[in-house]
């Protein structure tokens, strides 16, 4: 279906992407392409990672931000630039502005992770914390632009941004000319649109598949409607692709050129991030792991060789800790349960002895003796265990019941 837009809506061409590539020479890195033996076995053909998590600022965002700001007129540069972002776009704009000698102001939500705030300041931007959600932050940045004349740098809805992100596609074709399917995370759509422009112009036989988080998937209903539509209250741990409405410019490109957009669950995102860390030794944020999540959830649906784009690695350490536990639980390697036992000396030691025989690693124990729900001689224990998989989890539960313990959940 075709998205009918005004003739004035700008487009992006292969020449634009090639021009952006020349502009970015010596600025952005040509990031590595790494093979994944584990995913290759799962998919049944070679799988490679395009490692934009190793890009300067930790994500692909520098590419588009630099091209956009470099294209400003002298009087626009003199007025400075402003952006709104919870992390990756903020850092891309900050570094690009510093490299080009342009003053930058970046609005970030008040709850933005401290490492991302610190990094944005270190790259040279003035950071202003405003709002609890990104929409409030965005409104503040746009008001600042109106009041000061600073140029607002949109994170995805501008042809220069799309052209800059599209340079990733040119690199992929150069590094892996045998590629048959390219899988990329989709938020507002700037990255996927830019890559699709480059790849489809040079290799129309290569499939380009977009991936969105289930709780923040605005593209499937938008593609069905034939125009961008908003979804209420987008929700996902993958803040890099947490966008409630596609951009007008990238939507038209994605509608024309992408082969499919699929969705992944929060459990699948957690499992993918865990796999990247354990098997590929890659620190990847949830949005960056979304292509891996798609491969894990539907491995036989992608014609290989496959390139999965790891778009960014800027993950807050506290969020990483929670995600890893979630990923281990989703993989059946982390078991949380509560059980009741008789409150007598040595009872807890006996329980731990049973778990030792079962080869379950105890990570945390919480012991409750006073609770209205408990009998006079009862105690409740909450356990967090590291296990070897779903079968081992089931074995632990059965063995505890056979040992006489009441497992509550």
mmCIF file of C-alpha atoms in Angstrom:
data_model
loop_
_atom_site.group_PDB
_atom_site.id
_atom_site.type_symbol
_atom_site.label_atom_id
_atom_site.label_comp_id
_atom_site.label_asym_id
_atom_site.label_seq_id
_atom_site.Cartn_x
_atom_site.Cartn_y
_atom_site.Cartn_z
ATOM 1 C CA UNK A 1 0.000 0.000 0.000
ATOM 2 C CA UNK A 2 1.253 3.448 -0.803
ATOM 3 C CA UNK A 3 1.474 6.318 1.669
ATOM 4 C CA UNK A 4 0.103 9.437 -0.060
ATOM 5 C CA UNK A 5 1.971 12.457 1.215
ATOM 6 C CA UNK A 6 2.298 16.053 0.084
ATOM 7 C CA UNK A 7 4.795 16.574 -2.742
ATOM 8 C CA UNK A 8 6.726 18.848 -0.393
ATOM 9 C CA UNK A 9 7.662 15.952 1.920
ATOM 10 C CA UNK A 10 11.404 15.415 1.320
ATOM 11 C CA UNK A 11 12.842 12.132 0.158
ATOM 12 C CA UNK A 12 16.246 10.462 0.509
ATOM 13 C CA UNK A 13 18.283 8.924 -2.314
ATOM 14 C CA UNK A 14 21.326 6.700 -2.642
ATOM 15 C CA UNK A 15 23.327 9.786 -3.684
ATOM 16 C CA UNK A 16 22.325 11.439 -0.391
ATOM 17 C CA UNK A 17 23.612 8.451 1.566
ATOM 18 C CA UNK A 18 26.846 8.344 -0.425
ATOM 19 C CA UNK A 19 27.315 12.070 0.181
ATOM 20 C CA UNK A 20 26.790 11.480 3.898
ATOM 21 C CA UNK A 21 29.392 8.715 3.832
ATOM 22 C CA UNK A 22 31.979 11.120 2.406
ATOM 23 C CA UNK A 23 31.046 13.716 5.012
ATOM 24 C CA UNK A 24 31.486 11.170 7.817
ATOM 25 C CA UNK A 25 34.917 9.995 6.656
ATOM 26 C CA UNK A 26 37.271 10.395 9.602
ATOM 27 C CA UNK A 27 34.358 11.256 11.915
ATOM 28 C CA UNK A 28 32.400 8.053 12.477
ATOM 29 C CA UNK A 29 34.017 4.632 12.725
ATOM 30 C CA UNK A 30 33.571 1.869 10.183
ATOM 31 C CA UNK A 31 32.381 -0.505 12.892
ATOM 32 C CA UNK A 32 33.275 -4.169 13.003
ATOM 33 C CA UNK A 33 31.338 -7.094 11.576
ATOM 34 C CA UNK A 34 31.503 -10.128 13.868
ATOM 35 C CA UNK A 35 30.199 -13.645 13.271
ATOM 36 C CA UNK A 36 27.927 -15.427 15.748
ATOM 37 C CA UNK A 37 28.478 -19.187 15.817
ATOM 38 C CA UNK A 38 25.594 -19.774 18.217
ATOM 39 C CA UNK A 39 23.023 -17.896 16.122
ATOM 40 C CA UNK A 40 24.431 -19.354 12.899
ATOM 41 C CA UNK A 41 23.714 -22.833 14.215
ATOM 42 C CA UNK A 42 20.248 -21.779 15.344
ATOM 43 C CA UNK A 43 19.309 -20.074 12.071
ATOM 44 C CA UNK A 44 20.983 -22.677 9.877
ATOM 45 C CA UNK A 45 23.120 -20.183 7.943
ATOM 46 C CA UNK A 46 25.786 -17.585 8.761
ATOM 47 C CA UNK A 47 24.746 -14.771 11.109
ATOM 48 C CA UNK A 48 26.890 -11.663 11.547
ATOM 49 C CA UNK A 49 26.645 -8.738 13.950
ATOM 50 C CA UNK A 50 27.183 -5.190 12.675
ATOM 51 C CA UNK A 51 28.564 -3.635 15.843
ATOM 52 C CA UNK A 52 27.316 -0.059 16.039
ATOM 53 C CA UNK A 53 27.446 -0.491 19.818
ATOM 54 C CA UNK A 54 31.179 0.120 19.275
ATOM 55 C CA UNK A 55 30.561 3.377 17.401
ATOM 56 C CA UNK A 56 31.688 6.688 18.910
ATOM 57 C CA UNK A 57 29.182 7.706 21.624
ATOM 58 C CA UNK A 58 28.107 4.044 21.771
ATOM 59 C CA UNK A 59 25.478 4.088 19.015
ATOM 60 C CA UNK A 60 24.753 4.880 15.364
ATOM 61 C CA UNK A 61 23.235 8.253 16.298
ATOM 62 C CA UNK A 62 26.443 10.232 15.699
ATOM 63 C CA UNK A 63 26.144 9.549 11.965
ATOM 64 C CA UNK A 64 22.820 11.281 11.403
ATOM 65 C CA UNK A 65 23.435 14.062 13.911
ATOM 66 C CA UNK A 66 26.751 15.020 12.304
ATOM 67 C CA UNK A 67 25.319 15.091 8.768
ATOM 68 C CA UNK A 68 22.344 17.171 9.914
ATOM 69 C CA UNK A 69 24.404 19.756 11.806
ATOM 70 C CA UNK A 70 27.141 19.900 9.165
ATOM 71 C CA UNK A 71 24.477 20.849 6.621
ATOM 72 C CA UNK A 72 23.287 23.922 8.543
ATOM 73 C CA UNK A 73 23.793 27.392 7.102
ATOM 74 C CA UNK A 74 26.360 29.639 8.843
ATOM 75 C CA UNK A 75 23.646 31.733 10.467
ATOM 76 C CA UNK A 76 21.916 28.578 11.725
ATOM 77 C CA UNK A 77 25.150 27.287 13.231
ATOM 78 C CA UNK A 78 25.636 30.620 14.957
ATOM 79 C CA UNK A 79 22.224 30.232 16.627
ATOM 80 C CA UNK A 80 23.201 26.843 18.046
ATOM 81 C CA UNK A 81 21.241 23.604 18.101
ATOM 82 C CA UNK A 82 18.874 21.966 20.561
ATOM 83 C CA UNK A 83 17.728 18.369 20.953
ATOM 84 C CA UNK A 84 15.591 16.247 23.239
ATOM 85 C CA UNK A 85 16.638 12.721 24.115
ATOM 86 C CA UNK A 86 16.884 10.186 26.910
ATOM 87 C CA UNK A 87 20.331 9.081 25.797
ATOM 88 C CA UNK A 88 21.758 8.072 22.405
ATOM 89 C CA UNK A 89 20.561 10.997 20.286
ATOM 90 C CA UNK A 90 21.648 13.345 23.072
ATOM 91 C CA UNK A 91 25.200 12.033 22.954
ATOM 92 C CA UNK A 92 25.296 12.015 19.154
ATOM 93 C CA UNK A 93 24.183 15.641 18.950
ATOM 94 C CA UNK A 94 26.587 16.681 21.705
ATOM 95 C CA UNK A 95 29.657 15.156 20.051
ATOM 96 C CA UNK A 96 28.699 16.193 16.523
ATOM 97 C CA UNK A 97 28.184 19.784 17.684
ATOM 98 C CA UNK A 98 31.532 19.848 19.471
ATOM 99 C CA UNK A 99 33.347 18.486 16.417
ATOM 100 C CA UNK A 100 31.718 21.171 14.250
ATOM 101 C CA UNK A 101 32.170 24.027 16.736
ATOM 102 C CA UNK A 102 28.430 24.533 17.262
ATOM 103 C CA UNK A 103 26.845 25.317 20.621
ATOM 104 C CA UNK A 104 24.402 22.605 21.695
ATOM 105 C CA UNK A 105 21.699 22.386 24.337
ATOM 106 C CA UNK A 106 20.169 18.997 25.100
ATOM 107 C CA UNK A 107 16.980 18.495 27.101
ATOM 108 C CA UNK A 108 16.783 15.175 28.929
ATOM 109 C CA UNK A 109 14.055 13.720 31.190
ATOM 110 C CA UNK A 110 14.611 14.255 34.901
ATOM 111 C CA UNK A 111 14.872 10.504 35.391
ATOM 112 C CA UNK A 112 17.469 9.971 32.643
ATOM 113 C CA UNK A 113 20.246 7.557 33.720
ATOM 114 C CA UNK A 114 23.122 9.457 35.305
ATOM 115 C CA UNK A 115 25.814 7.871 33.082
ATOM 116 C CA UNK A 116 23.987 9.129 29.967
ATOM 117 C CA UNK A 117 23.596 12.623 31.425
ATOM 118 C CA UNK A 118 27.279 12.727 32.367
ATOM 119 C CA UNK A 119 28.379 11.474 28.936
ATOM 120 C CA UNK A 120 26.263 14.096 27.141
ATOM 121 C CA UNK A 121 27.858 16.845 29.217
ATOM 122 C CA UNK A 122 31.332 15.399 28.644
ATOM 123 C CA UNK A 123 30.753 15.547 24.883
ATOM 124 C CA UNK A 124 30.193 19.278 25.234
ATOM 125 C CA UNK A 125 26.455 19.921 25.456
ATOM 126 C CA UNK A 126 24.622 22.023 28.000
ATOM 127 C CA UNK A 127 22.189 19.568 29.574
ATOM 128 C CA UNK A 128 18.835 20.683 30.920
ATOM 129 C CA UNK A 129 16.713 18.183 32.823
ATOM 130 C CA UNK A 130 13.009 18.697 32.236
ATOM 131 C CA UNK A 131 9.893 16.535 32.427
ATOM 132 C CA UNK A 132 9.141 13.037 33.598
ATOM 133 C CA UNK A 133 8.542 11.578 30.128
ATOM 134 C CA UNK A 134 10.153 12.206 26.749
ATOM 135 C CA UNK A 135 7.077 14.020 25.384
ATOM 136 C CA UNK A 136 7.458 16.687 28.074
ATOM 137 C CA UNK A 137 11.175 16.920 27.362
ATOM 138 C CA UNK A 138 10.504 17.255 23.638
ATOM 139 C CA UNK A 139 8.003 20.064 24.208
ATOM 140 C CA UNK A 140 10.534 21.949 26.328
ATOM 141 C CA UNK A 141 13.226 21.612 23.649
ATOM 142 C CA UNK A 142 10.874 22.854 20.924
ATOM 143 C CA UNK A 143 9.850 25.820 23.082
ATOM 144 C CA UNK A 144 13.529 26.610 23.627
ATOM 145 C CA UNK A 145 14.074 26.519 19.862
ATOM 146 C CA UNK A 146 11.211 28.966 19.295
ATOM 147 C CA UNK A 147 12.427 31.311 22.022
ATOM 148 C CA UNK A 148 16.128 31.350 21.113
ATOM 149 C CA UNK A 149 16.257 30.599 17.386
ATOM 150 C CA UNK A 150 18.317 27.460 17.993
ATOM 151 C CA UNK A 151 17.828 24.765 15.349
ATOM 152 C CA UNK A 152 15.912 21.750 16.614
ATOM 153 C CA UNK A 153 17.661 18.509 15.656
ATOM 154 C CA UNK A 154 15.001 15.830 15.305
ATOM 155 C CA UNK A 155 16.174 12.310 16.205
ATOM 156 C CA UNK A 156 14.728 10.634 13.080
ATOM 157 C CA UNK A 157 12.285 12.740 11.023
ATOM 158 C CA UNK A 158 14.665 14.604 8.714
ATOM 159 C CA UNK A 159 16.297 13.555 5.411
ATOM 160 C CA UNK A 160 19.815 14.455 6.576
ATOM 161 C CA UNK A 161 19.403 12.291 9.672
ATOM 162 C CA UNK A 162 18.144 9.408 7.518
ATOM 163 C CA UNK A 163 20.983 9.792 5.013
ATOM 164 C CA UNK A 164 23.553 9.730 7.805
ATOM 165 C CA UNK A 165 22.079 6.586 9.354
ATOM 166 C CA UNK A 166 21.951 4.999 5.900
ATOM 167 C CA UNK A 167 25.752 4.896 5.779
ATOM 168 C CA UNK A 168 25.496 1.827 8.039
ATOM 169 C CA UNK A 169 23.835 0.048 5.109
ATOM 170 C CA UNK A 170 26.669 0.919 2.724
ATOM 171 C CA UNK A 171 29.195 -0.479 5.186
ATOM 172 C CA UNK A 172 27.222 -3.693 5.611
ATOM 173 C CA UNK A 173 27.194 -4.316 1.842
ATOM 174 C CA UNK A 174 30.935 -3.671 1.677
ATOM 175 C CA UNK A 175 31.753 -5.887 4.665
ATOM 176 C CA UNK A 176 29.292 -8.715 3.912
ATOM 177 C CA UNK A 177 28.475 -8.697 0.167
ATOM 178 C CA UNK A 178 26.887 -12.132 0.455
ATOM 179 C CA UNK A 179 24.177 -10.886 2.869
ATOM 180 C CA UNK A 180 20.620 -11.998 2.065
ATOM 181 C CA UNK A 181 18.710 -10.579 5.053
ATOM 182 C CA UNK A 182 19.410 -7.512 7.172
ATOM 183 C CA UNK A 183 17.588 -7.185 10.519
ATOM 184 C CA UNK A 184 17.368 -3.776 12.215
ATOM 185 C CA UNK A 185 15.553 -2.322 15.221
ATOM 186 C CA UNK A 186 12.887 0.297 14.488
ATOM 187 C CA UNK A 187 11.750 3.179 16.673
ATOM 188 C CA UNK A 188 10.846 6.325 14.764
ATOM 189 C CA UNK A 189 12.314 4.719 11.672
ATOM 190 C CA UNK A 190 15.323 6.864 10.727
ATOM 191 C CA UNK A 191 17.884 4.058 10.881
ATOM 192 C CA UNK A 192 15.761 1.456 9.087
ATOM 193 C CA UNK A 193 14.738 3.972 6.415
ATOM 194 C CA UNK A 194 18.305 5.067 5.717
ATOM 195 C CA UNK A 195 19.561 1.496 5.521
ATOM 196 C CA UNK A 196 16.674 0.521 3.230
ATOM 197 C CA UNK A 197 17.453 3.387 0.836
ATOM 198 C CA UNK A 198 21.098 2.320 0.532
ATOM 199 C CA UNK A 199 20.596 -1.444 0.447
ATOM 200 C CA UNK A 200 17.576 -1.622 -1.852
ATOM 201 C CA UNK A 201 19.186 0.748 -4.383
ATOM 202 C CA UNK A 202 22.296 -1.418 -4.659
ATOM 203 C CA UNK A 203 20.948 -4.865 -3.772
ATOM 204 C CA UNK A 204 17.161 -5.087 -4.207
ATOM 205 C CA UNK A 205 17.398 -8.849 -3.575
ATOM 206 C CA UNK A 206 18.437 -8.283 0.062
ATOM 207 C CA UNK A 207 15.538 -8.408 2.500
ATOM 208 C CA UNK A 208 15.399 -5.661 5.127
ATOM 209 C CA UNK A 209 13.386 -6.635 8.206
ATOM 210 C CA UNK A 210 12.466 -4.166 10.955
ATOM 211 C CA UNK A 211 11.979 -5.150 14.600
ATOM 212 C CA UNK A 212 9.858 -3.369 17.206
ATOM 213 C CA UNK A 213 9.096 -4.070 20.857
ATOM 214 C CA UNK A 214 5.541 -5.372 21.312
ATOM 215 C CA UNK A 215 4.627 -2.634 23.773
ATOM 216 C CA UNK A 216 5.872 0.131 21.511
ATOM 217 C CA UNK A 217 5.048 -1.116 18.021
ATOM 218 C CA UNK A 218 3.601 1.826 16.093
ATOM 219 C CA UNK A 219 4.691 0.657 12.643
ATOM 220 C CA UNK A 220 2.437 -2.413 12.152
ATOM 221 C CA UNK A 221 -0.806 -0.424 12.660
ATOM 222 C CA UNK A 222 0.622 2.511 10.716
ATOM 223 C CA UNK A 223 1.553 0.319 7.755
ATOM 224 C CA UNK A 224 -1.902 -1.263 7.875
ATOM 225 C CA UNK A 225 -3.524 2.186 7.855
ATOM 226 C CA UNK A 226 -1.242 3.537 5.139
ATOM 227 C CA UNK A 227 -0.110 6.518 7.209
ATOM 228 C CA UNK A 228 1.596 7.159 10.566
ATOM 229 C CA UNK A 229 -0.666 6.590 13.548
ATOM 230 C CA UNK A 230 0.049 7.117 17.231
ATOM 231 C CA UNK A 231 -0.210 4.401 19.842
ATOM 232 C CA UNK A 232 -1.128 5.359 23.421
ATOM 233 C CA UNK A 233 1.373 4.888 26.229
ATOM 234 C CA UNK A 234 4.211 3.019 24.492
ATOM 235 C CA UNK A 235 5.971 0.813 27.007
ATOM 236 C CA UNK A 236 9.186 -1.199 26.743
ATOM 237 C CA UNK A 237 12.558 -1.561 28.425
ATOM 238 C CA UNK A 238 14.083 -0.764 25.022
ATOM 239 C CA UNK A 239 14.014 3.020 25.312
ATOM 240 C CA UNK A 240 16.012 3.412 22.081
ATOM 241 C CA UNK A 241 13.001 2.180 20.071
ATOM 242 C CA UNK A 242 10.279 3.443 22.404
ATOM 243 C CA UNK A 243 8.499 5.784 19.996
ATOM 244 C CA UNK A 244 4.739 6.259 19.891
ATOM 245 C CA UNK A 245 4.456 7.510 16.290
ATOM 246 C CA UNK A 246 6.544 6.920 13.153
ATOM 247 C CA UNK A 247 8.203 9.903 11.566
ATOM 248 C CA UNK A 248 6.567 11.165 8.362
ATOM 249 C CA UNK A 249 9.730 11.022 6.253
ATOM 250 C CA UNK A 250 10.983 7.601 7.377
ATOM 251 C CA UNK A 251 7.476 6.132 7.240
ATOM 252 C CA UNK A 252 7.152 6.766 3.512
ATOM 253 C CA UNK A 253 10.494 5.052 2.880
ATOM 254 C CA UNK A 254 9.745 2.100 5.150
ATOM 255 C CA UNK A 255 6.305 1.667 3.603
ATOM 256 C CA UNK A 256 7.930 1.481 0.158
ATOM 257 C CA UNK A 257 11.100 -0.474 0.863
ATOM 258 C CA UNK A 258 11.016 -2.625 4.005
ATOM 259 C CA UNK A 259 10.056 -6.261 3.497
ATOM 260 C CA UNK A 260 8.486 -6.714 6.934
ATOM 261 C CA UNK A 261 8.264 -5.352 10.469
ATOM 262 C CA UNK A 262 8.066 -7.944 13.259
ATOM 263 C CA UNK A 263 7.655 -7.556 17.018
ATOM 264 C CA UNK A 264 9.420 -9.093 20.012
ATOM 265 C CA UNK A 265 8.433 -9.449 23.673
ATOM 266 C CA UNK A 266 10.211 -8.116 26.746
ATOM 267 C CA UNK A 267 11.280 -11.677 27.642
ATOM 268 C CA UNK A 268 12.770 -12.095 24.170
ATOM 269 C CA UNK A 269 14.632 -8.784 24.480
ATOM 270 C CA UNK A 270 16.065 -9.852 27.854
ATOM 271 C CA UNK A 271 17.173 -13.226 26.492
ATOM 272 C CA UNK A 272 18.792 -11.538 23.495
ATOM 273 C CA UNK A 273 20.728 -9.092 25.648
ATOM 274 C CA UNK A 274 21.937 -11.975 27.820
ATOM 275 C CA UNK A 275 23.057 -13.913 24.747
ATOM 276 C CA UNK A 276 24.972 -10.907 23.406
ATOM 277 C CA UNK A 277 26.790 -10.534 26.698
ATOM 278 C CA UNK A 278 27.526 -14.198 27.357
ATOM 279 C CA UNK A 279 28.118 -15.619 23.886
ATOM 280 C CA UNK A 280 29.255 -12.632 21.820
ATOM 281 C CA UNK A 281 30.949 -10.674 24.655
ATOM 282 C CA UNK A 282 29.030 -7.606 23.506
ATOM 283 C CA UNK A 283 27.511 -4.992 25.807
ATOM 284 C CA UNK A 284 24.283 -4.106 24.009
ATOM 285 C CA UNK A 285 21.269 -2.080 25.120
ATOM 286 C CA UNK A 286 17.779 -3.607 24.747
ATOM 287 C CA UNK A 287 17.009 -1.672 21.547
ATOM 288 C CA UNK A 288 20.304 -2.820 20.080
ATOM 289 C CA UNK A 289 19.493 -6.416 20.949
ATOM 290 C CA UNK A 290 16.076 -6.356 19.240
ATOM 291 C CA UNK A 291 17.337 -7.944 15.965
ATOM 292 C CA UNK A 292 18.896 -10.746 18.008
ATOM 293 C CA UNK A 293 15.578 -11.206 19.818
ATOM 294 C CA UNK A 294 13.841 -11.606 16.447
ATOM 295 C CA UNK A 295 16.354 -14.259 15.369
ATOM 296 C CA UNK A 296 15.952 -16.136 18.646
ATOM 297 C CA UNK A 297 12.144 -16.105 18.504
ATOM 298 C CA UNK A 298 11.758 -17.101 14.830
ATOM 299 C CA UNK A 299 15.123 -18.509 13.719
ATOM 300 C CA UNK A 300 13.956 -20.300 10.583
ATOM 301 C CA UNK A 301 12.162 -17.306 9.075
ATOM 302 C CA UNK A 302 15.297 -15.464 7.919
ATOM 303 C CA UNK A 303 17.165 -16.368 4.754
ATOM 304 C CA UNK A 304 20.901 -16.315 5.336
ATOM 305 C CA UNK A 305 23.503 -15.058 5.459
ATOM 306 C CA UNK A 306 21.924 -12.684 7.982
ATOM 307 C CA UNK A 307 23.296 -9.424 9.375
ATOM 308 C CA UNK A 308 21.804 -8.328 12.706
ATOM 309 C CA UNK A 309 22.492 -4.687 13.529
ATOM 310 C CA UNK A 310 23.532 -4.070 17.139
ATOM 311 C CA UNK A 311 22.549 -0.413 17.056
ATOM 312 C CA UNK A 312 23.792 0.706 20.473
ATOM 313 C CA UNK A 313 25.457 -0.261 23.716
ATOM 314 C CA UNK A 314 24.504 2.553 26.085
ATOM 315 C CA UNK A 315 22.762 0.649 28.845
ATOM 316 C CA UNK A 316 22.505 1.926 32.402
ATOM 317 C CA UNK A 317 24.298 -0.489 34.797
ATOM 318 C CA UNK A 318 21.291 -0.682 37.119
ATOM 319 C CA UNK A 319 18.981 -1.470 34.207
ATOM 320 C CA UNK A 320 21.494 -4.023 32.957
ATOM 321 C CA UNK A 321 21.381 -5.785 36.314
ATOM 322 C CA UNK A 322 17.582 -6.019 36.212
ATOM 323 C CA UNK A 323 17.534 -7.113 32.591
ATOM 324 C CA UNK A 324 20.099 -9.829 33.143
ATOM 325 C CA UNK A 325 18.033 -11.295 35.965
ATOM 326 C CA UNK A 326 14.951 -11.062 33.785
ATOM 327 C CA UNK A 327 16.813 -12.695 30.907
ATOM 328 C CA UNK A 328 18.068 -15.500 33.117
ATOM 329 C CA UNK A 329 14.535 -16.085 34.380
ATOM 330 C CA UNK A 330 13.183 -16.109 30.811
ATOM 331 C CA UNK A 331 15.853 -18.671 29.897
ATOM 332 C CA UNK A 332 14.958 -20.816 32.932
ATOM 333 C CA UNK A 333 18.268 -20.072 34.618
ATOM 334 C CA UNK A 334 16.975 -17.923 37.464
ATOM 335 C CA UNK A 335 14.351 -19.259 39.845
ATOM 336 C CA UNK A 336 12.535 -17.245 42.488
ATOM 337 C CA UNK A 337 10.288 -19.118 44.914
ATOM 338 C CA UNK A 338 8.814 -18.959 48.393
ATOM 339 C CA UNK A 339 8.321 -21.912 50.690
ATOM 340 C CA UNK A 340 7.280 -22.650 54.268
ATOM 341 C CA UNK A 341 9.161 -24.711 56.786
ATOM 342 C CA UNK A 342 9.000 -25.526 60.455
ATOM 343 C CA UNK A 343 10.661 -22.774 62.472
ATOM 344 C CA UNK A 344 13.244 -24.672 64.508
ATOM 345 C CA UNK A 345 17.031 -24.394 64.959
ATOM 346 C CA UNK A 346 18.900 -25.698 61.926
ATOM 347 C CA UNK A 347 15.843 -25.676 59.595
ATOM 348 C CA UNK A 348 17.336 -23.116 57.228
ATOM 349 C CA UNK A 349 20.680 -24.947 57.167
ATOM 350 C CA UNK A 350 18.858 -28.174 56.286
ATOM 351 C CA UNK A 351 17.047 -26.425 53.414
ATOM 352 C CA UNK A 352 20.287 -25.024 52.054
ATOM 353 C CA UNK A 353 21.791 -28.494 52.259
ATOM 354 C CA UNK A 354 18.990 -29.860 50.087
ATOM 355 C CA UNK A 355 19.609 -27.113 47.530
ATOM 356 C CA UNK A 356 23.336 -27.866 47.558
ATOM 357 C CA UNK A 357 22.648 -31.507 46.667
ATOM 358 C CA UNK A 358 20.407 -30.272 43.827
ATOM 359 C CA UNK A 359 23.309 -28.124 42.534
ATOM 360 C CA UNK A 360 21.195 -24.946 42.666
ATOM 361 C CA UNK A 361 23.258 -21.849 43.399
ATOM 362 C CA UNK A 362 21.643 -19.705 46.109
ATOM 363 C CA UNK A 363 21.911 -16.017 45.224
ATOM 364 C CA UNK A 364 19.732 -14.547 47.949
ATOM 365 C CA UNK A 365 17.717 -15.731 50.985
ATOM 366 C CA UNK A 366 15.027 -13.823 52.869
ATOM 367 C CA UNK A 367 13.725 -15.356 56.127
ATOM 368 C CA UNK A 368 10.339 -14.237 57.588
ATOM 369 C CA UNK A 369 9.194 -15.458 61.035
ATOM 370 C CA UNK A 370 6.507 -12.918 61.966
ATOM 371 C CA UNK A 371 3.556 -12.671 59.622
ATOM 372 C CA UNK A 372 -0.194 -13.052 60.247
ATOM 373 C CA UNK A 373 -0.333 -15.668 57.496
ATOM 374 C CA UNK A 374 2.119 -17.972 59.270
ATOM 375 C CA UNK A 375 1.321 -20.544 61.903
ATOM 376 C CA UNK A 376 2.922 -20.378 65.331
ATOM 377 C CA UNK A 377 5.715 -22.808 64.367
ATOM 378 C CA UNK A 378 6.066 -21.781 60.724
ATOM 379 C CA UNK A 379 8.580 -19.588 58.906
ATOM 380 C CA UNK A 380 8.610 -18.440 55.303
ATOM 381 C CA UNK A 381 11.738 -18.339 53.149
ATOM 382 C CA UNK A 382 12.101 -16.507 49.834
ATOM 383 C CA UNK A 383 14.867 -17.907 47.655
ATOM 384 C CA UNK A 384 16.560 -16.608 44.529
ATOM 385 C CA UNK A 385 18.431 -19.397 42.788
ATOM 386 C CA UNK A 386 20.678 -19.683 39.757
ATOM 387 C CA UNK A 387 19.743 -22.829 37.842
ATOM 388 C CA UNK A 388 20.805 -24.628 34.677
ATOM 389 C CA UNK A 389 17.605 -24.281 32.666
ATOM 390 C CA UNK A 390 13.872 -25.065 32.664
ATOM 391 C CA UNK A 391 14.376 -28.799 33.328
ATOM 392 C CA UNK A 392 16.596 -28.054 36.326
ATOM 393 C CA UNK A 393 14.008 -25.555 37.655
ATOM 394 C CA UNK A 394 11.325 -28.231 37.537
ATOM 395 C CA UNK A 395 13.640 -30.742 39.226
ATOM 396 C CA UNK A 396 14.327 -28.297 42.077
ATOM 397 C CA UNK A 397 10.598 -27.745 42.663
ATOM 398 C CA UNK A 398 9.834 -31.473 42.694
ATOM 399 C CA UNK A 399 12.733 -32.278 45.011
ATOM 400 C CA UNK A 400 11.751 -29.594 47.511
ATOM 401 C CA UNK A 401 8.179 -30.894 47.676
ATOM 402 C CA UNK A 402 9.421 -34.459 48.067
ATOM 403 C CA UNK A 403 11.601 -33.260 50.951
ATOM 404 C CA UNK A 404 8.444 -32.063 52.724
ATOM 405 C CA UNK A 405 8.550 -28.341 51.982
ATOM 406 C CA UNK A 406 5.445 -26.381 51.022
ATOM 407 C CA UNK A 407 6.328 -24.414 47.911
ATOM 408 C CA UNK A 408 4.097 -21.350 47.647
ATOM 409 C CA UNK A 409 5.324 -19.894 44.372
#
